[in-house]
Amino acid sequence: MEHFLFQLHNPYALGRFNRCITSQLIKWFSNFREFYYIQMEKFARQAINEGVTVVEDLTVSRDAELFRALNMHYNKANDFEVRLVVRRS
């Protein structure tokens, strides 16, 4: 992604984006962010309703509704293989 953002601001980059493409990218990223945060909020509210009080108690497995919703939305064709353990904080 840094490569594409670099091209937006680099006047010497090959294949520069025009105004239409740039606005499409901004719209796409905005929609991406909005859907992601809506799903995260649903997940957090459900966890609170189930009595989760400690962040460490939250886990997302492949069977979770959150995983299914995000994978169906962003990886419809299953072009990307999702690792079993993505990140532990």
Short mmCIF file of N, CA and C in Angstrom, two decimals:
data_model
loop_
_atom_site.label_atom_id
_atom_site.label_comp_id
_atom_site.label_asym_id
_atom_site.label_seq_id
_atom_site.Cartn_x
_atom_site.Cartn_y
_atom_site.Cartn_z
N MET A 1 0.83 -1.18 0.00
CA MET A 1 0.00 0.00 0.00
C MET A 1 0.88 1.25 0.00
N GLU A 2 2.02 1.21 0.71
CA GLU A 2 2.90 2.37 0.72
C GLU A 2 3.34 2.73 -0.68
N HIS A 3 3.53 1.71 -1.50
CA HIS A 3 3.95 1.94 -2.88
C HIS A 3 2.92 2.78 -3.63
N PHE A 4 1.63 2.46 -3.46
CA PHE A 4 0.58 3.19 -4.15
C PHE A 4 0.43 4.60 -3.59
N LEU A 5 0.53 4.72 -2.26
CA LEU A 5 0.43 6.05 -1.67
C LEU A 5 1.62 6.91 -2.07
N PHE A 6 2.80 6.29 -2.22
CA PHE A 6 3.96 7.01 -2.68
C PHE A 6 3.71 7.59 -4.06
N GLN A 7 3.06 6.80 -4.92
CA GLN A 7 2.78 7.27 -6.27
C GLN A 7 1.82 8.45 -6.27
N LEU A 8 0.94 8.53 -5.28
CA LEU A 8 0.00 9.65 -5.22
C LEU A 8 0.72 10.97 -5.05
N HIS A 9 1.84 10.96 -4.32
CA HIS A 9 2.52 12.20 -3.98
C HIS A 9 3.83 12.42 -4.75
N ASN A 10 4.24 11.44 -5.53
CA ASN A 10 5.50 11.54 -6.24
C ASN A 10 5.24 11.97 -7.68
N PRO A 11 5.63 13.20 -8.04
CA PRO A 11 5.37 13.67 -9.41
C PRO A 11 6.18 12.93 -10.47
N TYR A 12 7.24 12.21 -10.06
CA TYR A 12 8.09 11.51 -11.02
C TYR A 12 7.76 10.03 -11.13
N ALA A 13 6.79 9.56 -10.39
CA ALA A 13 6.42 8.14 -10.40
C ALA A 13 5.75 7.78 -11.73
N LEU A 14 6.03 6.58 -12.17
CA LEU A 14 5.40 6.11 -13.40
C LEU A 14 3.95 5.74 -13.12
N GLY A 15 3.08 5.95 -14.05
CA GLY A 15 1.69 5.56 -13.89
C GLY A 15 0.98 6.33 -12.79
N ARG A 16 1.19 7.62 -12.74
CA ARG A 16 0.57 8.43 -11.69
C ARG A 16 -0.94 8.30 -11.73
N PHE A 17 -1.56 8.41 -10.56
CA PHE A 17 -3.01 8.36 -10.48
C PHE A 17 -3.59 9.70 -10.89
N ASN A 18 -4.69 9.65 -11.61
CA ASN A 18 -5.37 10.90 -11.92
C ASN A 18 -6.37 11.19 -10.80
N ARG A 19 -7.05 12.29 -10.88
CA ARG A 19 -7.97 12.71 -9.82
C ARG A 19 -9.10 11.71 -9.60
N CYS A 20 -9.61 11.13 -10.68
CA CYS A 20 -10.72 10.17 -10.58
C CYS A 20 -10.28 8.91 -9.83
N ILE A 21 -9.11 8.37 -10.18
CA ILE A 21 -8.61 7.17 -9.52
C ILE A 21 -8.32 7.46 -8.05
N THR A 22 -7.75 8.62 -7.78
CA THR A 22 -7.45 8.98 -6.40
C THR A 22 -8.72 9.07 -5.57
N SER A 23 -9.76 9.67 -6.11
CA SER A 23 -11.01 9.78 -5.36
C SER A 23 -11.65 8.41 -5.16
N GLN A 24 -11.51 7.50 -6.15
CA GLN A 24 -12.00 6.14 -5.99
C GLN A 24 -11.28 5.42 -4.86
N LEU A 25 -9.95 5.59 -4.80
CA LEU A 25 -9.17 4.96 -3.73
C LEU A 25 -9.59 5.49 -2.36
N ILE A 26 -9.78 6.79 -2.26
CA ILE A 26 -10.21 7.38 -0.99
C ILE A 26 -11.57 6.84 -0.59
N LYS A 27 -12.48 6.73 -1.54
CA LYS A 27 -13.81 6.19 -1.26
C LYS A 27 -13.71 4.73 -0.82
N TRP A 28 -12.87 3.93 -1.51
CA TRP A 28 -12.71 2.52 -1.17
C TRP A 28 -12.15 2.36 0.24
N PHE A 29 -11.10 3.12 0.57
CA PHE A 29 -10.51 3.02 1.90
C PHE A 29 -11.50 3.46 2.97
N SER A 30 -12.30 4.46 2.68
CA SER A 30 -13.30 4.94 3.63
C SER A 30 -14.34 3.86 3.89
N ASN A 31 -14.83 3.22 2.83
CA ASN A 31 -15.80 2.14 2.98
C ASN A 31 -15.18 0.95 3.72
N PHE A 32 -13.93 0.64 3.41
CA PHE A 32 -13.22 -0.44 4.08
C PHE A 32 -13.18 -0.18 5.58
N ARG A 33 -12.76 1.03 5.95
CA ARG A 33 -12.63 1.40 7.36
C ARG A 33 -13.99 1.38 8.05
N GLU A 34 -15.02 1.90 7.40
CA GLU A 34 -16.35 1.95 8.01
C GLU A 34 -16.88 0.55 8.29
N PHE A 35 -16.81 -0.35 7.32
CA PHE A 35 -17.30 -1.72 7.52
C PHE A 35 -16.52 -2.41 8.64
N TYR A 36 -15.20 -2.25 8.62
CA TYR A 36 -14.35 -2.89 9.63
C TYR A 36 -14.75 -2.43 11.03
N TYR A 37 -14.89 -1.13 11.25
CA TYR A 37 -15.22 -0.62 12.57
C TYR A 37 -16.64 -1.00 13.00
N ILE A 38 -17.56 -1.08 12.08
CA ILE A 38 -18.92 -1.54 12.42
C ILE A 38 -18.86 -2.98 12.93
N GLN A 39 -18.08 -3.83 12.25
CA GLN A 39 -17.96 -5.22 12.68
C GLN A 39 -17.27 -5.33 14.04
N MET A 40 -16.24 -4.52 14.27
CA MET A 40 -15.53 -4.53 15.55
C MET A 40 -16.45 -4.09 16.68
N GLU A 41 -17.27 -3.07 16.42
CA GLU A 41 -18.20 -2.60 17.44
C GLU A 41 -19.23 -3.67 17.79
N LYS A 42 -19.74 -4.37 16.77
CA LYS A 42 -20.68 -5.47 17.02
C LYS A 42 -20.03 -6.54 17.89
N PHE A 43 -18.80 -6.90 17.55
CA PHE A 43 -18.06 -7.93 18.29
C PHE A 43 -17.86 -7.50 19.74
N ALA A 44 -17.47 -6.25 19.95
CA ALA A 44 -17.22 -5.74 21.30
C ALA A 44 -18.52 -5.71 22.12
N ARG A 45 -19.60 -5.24 21.52
CA ARG A 45 -20.88 -5.21 22.23
C ARG A 45 -21.34 -6.61 22.61
N GLN A 46 -21.17 -7.57 21.71
CA GLN A 46 -21.57 -8.95 22.00
C GLN A 46 -20.72 -9.51 23.15
N ALA A 47 -19.43 -9.21 23.14
CA ALA A 47 -18.55 -9.69 24.20
C ALA A 47 -18.95 -9.09 25.55
N ILE A 48 -19.27 -7.81 25.58
CA ILE A 48 -19.70 -7.17 26.82
C ILE A 48 -21.00 -7.79 27.32
N ASN A 49 -21.93 -8.04 26.40
CA ASN A 49 -23.19 -8.68 26.78
C ASN A 49 -22.99 -10.08 27.33
N GLU A 50 -21.92 -10.75 26.87
CA GLU A 50 -21.62 -12.10 27.35
C GLU A 50 -20.81 -12.09 28.64
N GLY A 51 -20.49 -10.89 29.13
CA GLY A 51 -19.80 -10.78 30.41
C GLY A 51 -18.30 -10.69 30.36
N VAL A 52 -17.73 -10.51 29.18
CA VAL A 52 -16.27 -10.39 29.07
C VAL A 52 -15.86 -9.04 29.63
N THR A 53 -14.90 -9.06 30.56
CA THR A 53 -14.44 -7.81 31.18
C THR A 53 -12.95 -7.57 30.98
N VAL A 54 -12.23 -8.60 30.51
CA VAL A 54 -10.78 -8.49 30.32
C VAL A 54 -10.46 -8.74 28.85
N VAL A 55 -9.67 -7.86 28.27
CA VAL A 55 -9.34 -7.94 26.84
C VAL A 55 -8.68 -9.29 26.51
N GLU A 56 -7.88 -9.80 27.41
CA GLU A 56 -7.18 -11.06 27.16
C GLU A 56 -8.14 -12.23 26.96
N ASP A 57 -9.39 -12.09 27.41
CA ASP A 57 -10.38 -13.15 27.26
C ASP A 57 -11.01 -13.18 25.86
N LEU A 58 -10.72 -12.17 25.05
CA LEU A 58 -11.28 -12.12 23.70
C LEU A 58 -10.41 -12.91 22.73
N THR A 59 -11.03 -13.78 21.99
CA THR A 59 -10.34 -14.51 20.93
C THR A 59 -11.27 -14.58 19.72
N VAL A 60 -10.66 -14.66 18.56
CA VAL A 60 -11.43 -14.79 17.33
C VAL A 60 -10.90 -16.02 16.61
N SER A 61 -11.74 -17.02 16.49
CA SER A 61 -11.36 -18.24 15.78
C SER A 61 -11.96 -18.19 14.37
N ARG A 62 -11.61 -19.16 13.57
CA ARG A 62 -12.17 -19.24 12.21
C ARG A 62 -13.68 -19.48 12.23
N ASP A 63 -14.17 -20.00 13.36
CA ASP A 63 -15.61 -20.27 13.49
C ASP A 63 -16.40 -19.05 13.95
N ALA A 64 -15.71 -17.98 14.34
CA ALA A 64 -16.38 -16.80 14.89
C ALA A 64 -17.13 -16.03 13.81
N GLU A 65 -18.21 -15.41 14.20
CA GLU A 65 -19.01 -14.59 13.28
C GLU A 65 -18.17 -13.42 12.75
N LEU A 66 -17.33 -12.83 13.60
CA LEU A 66 -16.49 -11.71 13.17
C LEU A 66 -15.55 -12.15 12.04
N PHE A 67 -14.89 -13.28 12.22
CA PHE A 67 -14.00 -13.79 11.18
C PHE A 67 -14.77 -14.03 9.88
N ARG A 68 -15.92 -14.67 9.99
CA ARG A 68 -16.73 -14.98 8.81
C ARG A 68 -17.15 -13.70 8.08
N ALA A 69 -17.62 -12.71 8.83
CA ALA A 69 -18.10 -11.46 8.21
C ALA A 69 -16.96 -10.73 7.50
N LEU A 70 -15.81 -10.60 8.16
CA LEU A 70 -14.68 -9.89 7.55
C LEU A 70 -14.11 -10.66 6.37
N ASN A 71 -14.00 -11.97 6.51
CA ASN A 71 -13.46 -12.77 5.41
C ASN A 71 -14.39 -12.76 4.20
N MET A 72 -15.69 -12.86 4.43
CA MET A 72 -16.64 -12.82 3.33
C MET A 72 -16.64 -11.46 2.62
N HIS A 73 -16.43 -10.41 3.39
CA HIS A 73 -16.48 -9.06 2.81
C HIS A 73 -15.19 -8.71 2.06
N TYR A 74 -14.04 -9.02 2.66
CA TYR A 74 -12.76 -8.60 2.09
C TYR A 74 -12.05 -9.67 1.28
N ASN A 75 -12.47 -10.93 1.41
CA ASN A 75 -11.78 -12.03 0.75
C ASN A 75 -12.79 -12.97 0.11
N LYS A 76 -13.71 -12.41 -0.64
CA LYS A 76 -14.82 -13.18 -1.21
C LYS A 76 -14.35 -14.36 -2.05
N ALA A 77 -13.32 -14.18 -2.82
CA ALA A 77 -12.85 -15.24 -3.70
C ALA A 77 -11.80 -16.12 -3.02
N ASN A 78 -11.57 -15.89 -1.75
CA ASN A 78 -10.53 -16.62 -1.00
C ASN A 78 -9.17 -16.55 -1.69
N ASP A 79 -8.83 -15.35 -2.16
CA ASP A 79 -7.54 -15.13 -2.80
C ASP A 79 -6.40 -15.16 -1.78
N PHE A 80 -6.71 -14.85 -0.53
CA PHE A 80 -5.70 -14.75 0.52
C PHE A 80 -5.93 -15.83 1.57
N GLU A 81 -4.87 -16.52 1.92
CA GLU A 81 -4.95 -17.52 2.97
C GLU A 81 -4.73 -16.83 4.31
N VAL A 82 -5.67 -17.01 5.22
CA VAL A 82 -5.56 -16.38 6.53
C VAL A 82 -4.85 -17.34 7.46
N ARG A 83 -3.80 -16.84 8.12
CA ARG A 83 -3.05 -17.67 9.06
C ARG A 83 -3.91 -17.98 10.28
N LEU A 84 -3.62 -19.08 10.95
CA LEU A 84 -4.37 -19.47 12.14
C LEU A 84 -4.18 -18.46 13.26
N VAL A 85 -2.95 -18.03 13.49
CA VAL A 85 -2.67 -17.02 14.51
C VAL A 85 -2.19 -15.79 13.79
N VAL A 86 -3.00 -14.76 13.80
CA VAL A 86 -2.64 -13.55 13.07
C VAL A 86 -1.78 -12.65 13.94
N ARG A 87 -2.25 -12.37 15.16
CA ARG A 87 -1.49 -11.46 16.03
C ARG A 87 -1.95 -11.63 17.47
N ARG A 88 -0.99 -11.65 18.35
CA ARG A 88 -1.27 -11.70 19.78
C ARG A 88 -0.67 -10.45 20.41
N SER A 89 -1.45 -9.75 21.20
CA SER A 89 -0.93 -8.54 21.86
C SER A 89 -0.53 -8.87 23.28
#
